[in-house]
C-alpha positions as a printed NumPy array, in Angstrom:
array([[ 83.348,   9.846,  90.645],
       [ 79.984,   9.029,  94.148],
       [ 81.353,   7.129,  96.398],
       [ 77.244,   6.988,  96.615],
       [ 76.921,   3.119,  95.712],
       [ 79.501,   1.995,  99.068],
       [ 78.245,   3.725, 101.249],
       [ 74.879,   2.222, 101.033],
       [ 76.217,  -0.844,  99.971],
       [ 77.509,  -1.128, 104.015],
       [ 74.816,   0.308, 105.508],
       [ 72.278,  -1.524, 103.709],
       [ 74.903,  -4.672, 104.877],
       [ 75.733,  -3.484, 108.427],
       [ 71.747,  -2.915, 109.378],
       [ 71.226,  -6.625, 107.466],
       [ 72.435,  -7.997, 110.521],
       [ 72.804,  -5.353, 113.005],
       [ 72.818,  -7.75 , 116.358],
       [ 75.339,  -9.559, 115.197],
       [ 77.766,  -6.478, 114.529],
       [ 80.468,  -5.009, 116.976],
       [ 79.97 ,  -1.267, 117.945],
       [ 83.827,  -0.051, 116.876],
       [ 82.053,  -1.288, 112.588],
       [ 80.52 ,   1.46 , 113.7  ],
       [ 83.496,   3.511, 113.057],
       [ 83.811,   1.788, 108.997],
       [ 80.968,   3.455, 107.687],
       [ 80.238,   6.903, 110.227],
       [ 81.971,   9.916, 110.055],
       [ 83.69 ,  10.393, 113.179],
       [ 81.665,  13.774, 113.616],
       [ 78.262,  12.314, 112.553],
       [ 74.801,  12.249, 114.266],
       [ 72.446,  10.458, 113.901],
       [ 69.027,  11.974, 115.324],
       [ 65.904,   9.452, 116.009],
       [ 62.416,   9.889, 117.873],
       [ 64.561,   9.102, 121.937],
       [ 67.08 ,  11.504, 121.216],
       [ 70.4  ,  12.924, 119.497],
       [ 74.029,  10.998, 119.63 ],
       [ 76.537,  13.102, 118.088],
       [ 80.257,  11.987, 117.32 ],
       [ 81.304,   8.424, 116.916],
       [ 81.706,   7.778, 120.996],
       [ 77.975,   8.432, 121.016],
       [ 76.824,   6.766, 118.488],
       [ 78.982,   3.049, 119.347],
       [ 77.468,   4.076, 123.06 ],
       [ 73.96 ,   4.452, 122.042],
       [ 74.145,   1.594, 119.907],
       [ 75.704,  -0.64 , 122.649],
       [ 72.903,  -0.013, 124.772],
       [ 69.628,  -0.677, 122.229],
       [ 71.538,  -4.501, 121.75 ],
       [ 72.828,  -4.36 , 124.597],
       [ 70.213,  -7.022, 125.527],
       [ 68.159,  -7.218, 122.272],
       [ 67.772, -10.871, 121.136],
       [ 67.403, -10.531, 117.244],
       [ 67.351,  -6.947, 115.912],
       [ 68.458,  -7.586, 112.386],
       [ 66.96 ,  -4.643, 109.179],
       [ 65.03 ,  -5.494, 105.452],
       [ 66.264,  -2.731, 103.383],
       [ 63.683,  -1.553, 100.   ],
       [ 65.9  ,   0.022,  97.13 ],
       [ 67.055,   3.339,  98.122],
       [ 66.513,   6.363,  96.258],
       [ 69.207,   8.828,  96.175],
       [ 70.512,  12.797,  94.905],
       [ 74.212,  13.905,  95.189],
       [ 75.465,  13.08 ,  98.862],
       [ 71.681,  11.933, 100.339],
       [ 70.332,   9.133, 100.339],
       [ 66.778,   7.226, 101.82 ],
       [ 65.267,   4.062, 102.597],
       [ 62.564,   2.822, 103.578],
       [ 63.315,   0.054, 106.141],
       [ 61.626,  -3.181, 108.211],
       [ 63.087,  -3.679, 111.59 ],
       [ 62.692,  -7.594, 112.42 ],
       [ 63.121,  -7.409, 116.661],
       [ 63.265,  -9.314, 119.325],
       [ 63.499,  -8.669, 123.606],
       [ 62.777, -10.02 , 125.929],
       [ 61.256,  -7.578, 127.591],
       [ 58.926,  -6.724, 125.28 ],
       [ 55.976,  -8.752, 124.372],
       [ 57.387, -11.766, 126.559],
       [ 59.978, -11.928, 123.446],
       [ 57.771, -12.239, 120.685],
       [ 58.856, -10.757, 117.327],
       [ 58.082,  -8.424, 116.396],
       [ 58.383,  -5.872, 113.133],
       [ 58.951,  -1.864, 113.247],
       [ 58.466,  -0.323, 109.715],
       [ 60.577,   3.386, 110.043],
       [ 62.914,   5.469, 107.036],
       [ 65.925,   6.935, 107.177],
       [ 67.376,   9.664, 105.613],
       [ 71.194,   9.827, 105.503],
       [ 73.648,  12.317, 104.379],
       [ 77.171,  11.291, 103.089],
       [ 80.885,  13.027, 103.318],
       [ 84.049,  11.593, 102.272],
       [ 82.425,   8.359, 101.187],
       [ 81.453,   8.083, 105.564],
       [ 78.05 ,   9.163, 106.367],
       [ 77.875,  12.397, 108.824],
       [ 74.408,  12.589, 109.317],
       [ 71.663,  10.404, 109.802],
       [ 67.476,  10.9  , 110.667],
       [ 65.464,   7.764, 111.789],
       [ 61.787,   7.617, 111.197],
       [ 59.474,   5.61 , 113.448],
       [ 56.514,   5.866, 115.415],
       [ 58.705,   5.09 , 119.06 ],
       [ 54.912,   4.214, 120.549],
       [ 54.212,   0.502, 118.298],
       [ 58.375,   0.157, 118.722],
       [ 58.277,  -0.339, 122.585],
       [ 54.887,   1.859, 124.92 ],
       [ 52.222,  -0.458, 122.735],
       [ 53.773,  -3.534, 124.004],
       [ 54.202,  -2.095, 127.829],
       [ 51.232,  -3.72 , 130.137],
       [ 49.625,  -0.286, 131.597],
       [ 51.118,   2.529, 128.838],
       [ 50.999,   0.055, 125.569],
       [ 46.803,  -0.249, 126.757],
       [ 47.139,   3.561, 126.987],
       [ 48.832,   4.746, 123.694],
       [ 46.846,   2.781, 121.845],
       [ 43.492,   3.504, 122.725],
       [ 44.744,   7.066, 121.939],
       [ 45.499,   5.911, 119.251],
       [ 41.554,   4.236, 117.909],
       [ 40.565,   7.569, 118.915],
       [ 42.568,   9.284, 116.674],
       [ 42.295,   6.619, 114.013],
       [ 38.461,   7.042, 113.798]])
């Protein structure tokens, strides 16, 4: 019997209120040897994931995900999402939205590998004073 709905529900619940989750809650969702890969790097093992999430959320005012219906096949699911977040040092603390998706592999009712895809430039770089101007300029040139 598949445990996918259980993992998916826990994933969706965890990320729906990411900013209020303690790092210890990751143990109920991620395998001890889990890998998380995103545009900022690769994090291997539960301890590394807990350290990464602690660092990411340290100064965030708000970080919650709205997750769309998953696409599932055997021990893998994929979801598209929108992260709603704010940080006092990014865009003056303005609430921002970032679209992305995750491809998640499951083993023994836990996440063993997660690959997140999103535009790091849109998330951070475009909101920095000088660098933001340059990144937005490059994107405009590519689009035209």
